[in-house]
Amino acid sequence: MGQLIFNNNLNYIGPQSNLTYLNGSLSFVPYTIFDSISLGTFNILYRSKVATGGTHTLSLGLYSLTGSTLTLANSGSLPISVTGIHWESITTWSSTQNISPGTWFWGFLFSTNVSSLADLFGVKTIGAANAFPGGFIGGAMSESTNALPSSFATSNIDSIGLPELMIPVIILNS
Amino acid sequence: MARINIFQNLPVLHLANTGLTVGFNTLFLQGVYIPGSISFNNVAVIVSVNRGGADMSITMSLGLYSLTGSTLSLANSAGNSFGFTADNFSWRTLATSATQDISPGNWYLGFIRVSSGDDAMTVVHSPTFGGLAIVSHGGLFVRGIHSVSQTVMPSSIATSDLLKEIGGGTSFYYYPYILISA
């Protein structure tokens, strides 16, 4: 197997904004890594609606899936205090990791000290009338949380509709 | 790694958009992952023109680059000049300059449309982002344009000469649909 220098989930910036994430919401986004890559810089395109004096914090977890259990493999965080549309990067991680190829899940947990939301740019899916009938492909918790869980049962994901399956554009560099 | 016979830089053709005029002498660069070995044999784009009643000729070039450190190096290229006698979208094949078996991994696709005196050429392209990002992302260059006008594919490019995509309009931060078939 080779070693990648970058890994994209989309080869372009998705045109849709307002992939809205709520305070205290934990969402899991699938991410296929095509070959080994050193966990370096994680980039997302972000619109902050931070009110004056407010801050957002994004807690980000890298999860592997075995059976129906998501297990935290690595984590980073990103405090954001600027407004507007901007790329945000995470470069500091809980441990050094060379990510093996396969399907991983990013856990996005937003928290804020003011009443405001965060938007990411990417693509939305279709709002189907029924839940996806196959294996786990991501989703969100309806209950608020304040920390990334070290492990998580996919059966506890209870929101799998249109907004919960949205995919933010993610650029990962080694 | 297995061999593949088809590589597309956009996931599915029917999700691509049309209608944007391709700026001439702008080198677009898009980092991609090619998942299997593929012959750099047939390279195609889909273009249309607005001739304004008069037939026209346009030159297009595609470059295949690898990145080492902070330098993109041209591994191969394809290009052609085309005469247009109709305004409808049509497949155009770019002739490759050398036989190459592309190995799996990260590559960069470069695309230039050389000026023919007007800019009435459109391509099937990626979705566009019309937002205005304040700053570009961290880490190495993955997608964007060359900061200086180009009429031929450079043999090497310093990434410091490239502009990462930051939105700001549809003129520069979209990518032509490219199909490589063995």
PDB file of C-alpha atoms in Angstrom, chain B residues 36-107:
ATOM      1  CA  GLY B  36      -5.909   1.832  -9.653  1.00  0.00           C
ATOM      2  CA  SER B  37      -3.397   1.627 -12.472  1.00  0.00           C
ATOM      3  CA  ILE B  38      -4.768   3.083 -15.687  1.00  0.00           C
ATOM      4  CA  SER B  39      -3.282   3.758 -19.086  1.00  0.00           C
ATOM      5  CA  PHE B  40      -2.995   7.459 -19.860  1.00  0.00           C
ATOM      6  CA  ASN B  41      -4.484   6.696 -23.211  1.00  0.00           C
ATOM      7  CA  ASN B  42      -7.726   8.476 -23.949  1.00  0.00           C
ATOM      8  CA  VAL B  43      -8.389  11.791 -22.247  1.00  0.00           C
ATOM      9  CA  ALA B  44     -11.690  13.542 -22.925  1.00  0.00           C
ATOM     10  CA  VAL B  45     -13.580  16.668 -21.920  1.00  0.00           C
ATOM     11  CA  ILE B  46     -17.052  17.895 -22.876  1.00  0.00           C
ATOM     12  CA  VAL B  47     -17.200  21.401 -24.269  1.00  0.00           C
ATOM     13  CA  SER B  48     -19.421  23.759 -26.157  1.00  0.00           C
ATOM     14  CA  VAL B  49     -18.851  27.142 -27.704  1.00  0.00           C
ATOM     15  CA  ASN B  50     -20.844  30.192 -28.676  1.00  0.00           C
ATOM     16  CA  ARG B  51     -19.532  30.843 -32.128  1.00  0.00           C
ATOM     17  CA  GLY B  52     -21.659  33.881 -32.743  1.00  0.00           C
ATOM     18  CA  GLY B  53     -22.281  32.585 -36.235  1.00  0.00           C
ATOM     19  CA  ALA B  54     -18.611  32.187 -37.186  1.00  0.00           C
ATOM     20  CA  ASP B  55     -16.669  28.915 -36.909  1.00  0.00           C
ATOM     21  CA  MET B  56     -13.818  29.018 -34.408  1.00  0.00           C
ATOM     22  CA  SER B  57     -10.763  27.104 -33.207  1.00  0.00           C
ATOM     23  CA  ILE B  58      -9.698  26.555 -29.596  1.00  0.00           C
ATOM     24  CA  THR B  59      -6.602  24.905 -28.121  1.00  0.00           C
ATOM     25  CA  MET B  60      -6.907  22.915 -24.880  1.00  0.00           C
ATOM     26  CA  SER B  61      -4.201  21.273 -22.808  1.00  0.00           C
ATOM     27  CA  LEU B  62      -4.257  18.880 -19.885  1.00  0.00           C
ATOM     28  CA  GLY B  63      -1.340  18.108 -17.623  1.00  0.00           C
ATOM     29  CA  LEU B  64      -0.752  15.227 -15.219  1.00  0.00           C
ATOM     30  CA  TYR B  65       1.385  16.362 -12.283  1.00  0.00           C
ATOM     31  CA  SER B  66       2.905  14.682  -9.268  1.00  0.00           C
ATOM     32  CA  LEU B  67       3.835  16.541  -6.089  1.00  0.00           C
ATOM     33  CA  THR B  68       7.155  16.126  -4.319  1.00  0.00           C
ATOM     34  CA  GLY B  69       7.786  18.478  -1.486  1.00  0.00           C
ATOM     35  CA  SER B  70       6.622  21.864  -2.737  1.00  0.00           C
ATOM     36  CA  THR B  71       7.092  21.228  -6.447  1.00  0.00           C
ATOM     37  CA  LEU B  72       4.587  19.899  -8.945  1.00  0.00           C
ATOM     38  CA  SER B  73       6.311  18.054 -11.786  1.00  0.00           C
ATOM     39  CA  LEU B  74       4.723  17.368 -15.146  1.00  0.00           C
ATOM     40  CA  ALA B  75       4.567  13.625 -15.704  1.00  0.00           C
ATOM     41  CA  ASN B  76       2.542  13.713 -18.902  1.00  0.00           C
ATOM     42  CA  SER B  77       0.331  15.945 -20.981  1.00  0.00           C
ATOM     43  CA  ALA B  78      -2.427  15.866 -23.553  1.00  0.00           C
ATOM     44  CA  GLY B  79      -3.721  18.516 -25.868  1.00  0.00           C
ATOM     45  CA  ASN B  80      -5.341  19.410 -29.128  1.00  0.00           C
ATOM     46  CA  SER B  81      -6.708  22.235 -31.210  1.00  0.00           C
ATOM     47  CA  PHE B  82     -10.301  21.897 -32.228  1.00  0.00           C
ATOM     48  CA  GLY B  83     -12.438  23.519 -34.852  1.00  0.00           C
ATOM     49  CA  PHE B  84     -16.023  24.184 -33.869  1.00  0.00           C
ATOM     50  CA  THR B  85     -18.716  24.363 -36.504  1.00  0.00           C
ATOM     51  CA  ALA B  86     -21.667  23.993 -34.140  1.00  0.00           C
ATOM     52  CA  ASP B  87     -22.565  25.317 -30.687  1.00  0.00           C
ATOM     53  CA  ASN B  88     -23.713  22.070 -29.033  1.00  0.00           C
ATOM     54  CA  PHE B  89     -21.801  20.163 -26.363  1.00  0.00           C
ATOM     55  CA  SER B  90     -19.480  17.552 -27.778  1.00  0.00           C
ATOM     56  CA  TRP B  91     -16.801  15.153 -26.532  1.00  0.00           C
ATOM     57  CA  ARG B  92     -13.298  16.241 -27.414  1.00  0.00           C
ATOM     58  CA  THR B  93     -10.336  13.914 -27.098  1.00  0.00           C
ATOM     59  CA  LEU B  94      -6.952  15.279 -26.116  1.00  0.00           C
ATOM     60  CA  ALA B  95      -3.974  13.466 -27.682  1.00  0.00           C
ATOM     61  CA  THR B  96      -1.497  12.241 -25.054  1.00  0.00           C
ATOM     62  CA  SER B  97       2.153  13.132 -25.534  1.00  0.00           C
ATOM     63  CA  ALA B  98       3.601   9.833 -24.311  1.00  0.00           C
ATOM     64  CA  THR B  99       2.505   6.351 -23.350  1.00  0.00           C
ATOM     65  CA  GLN B 100       2.188   6.041 -19.588  1.00  0.00           C
ATOM     66  CA  ASP B 101       0.704   3.658 -17.104  1.00  0.00           C
ATOM     67  CA  ILE B 102      -0.520   5.928 -14.307  1.00  0.00           C
ATOM     68  CA  SER B 103       0.161   4.373 -10.919  1.00  0.00           C
ATOM     69  CA  PRO B 104      -2.432   4.606  -8.134  1.00  0.00           C
ATOM     70  CA  GLY B 105      -2.188   7.507  -5.746  1.00  0.00           C
ATOM     71  CA  ASN B 106      -2.422  11.281  -5.561  1.00  0.00           C
ATOM     72  CA  TRP B 107      -2.079  13.183  -8.816  1.00  0.00           C
TER      73      TRP B 107
END
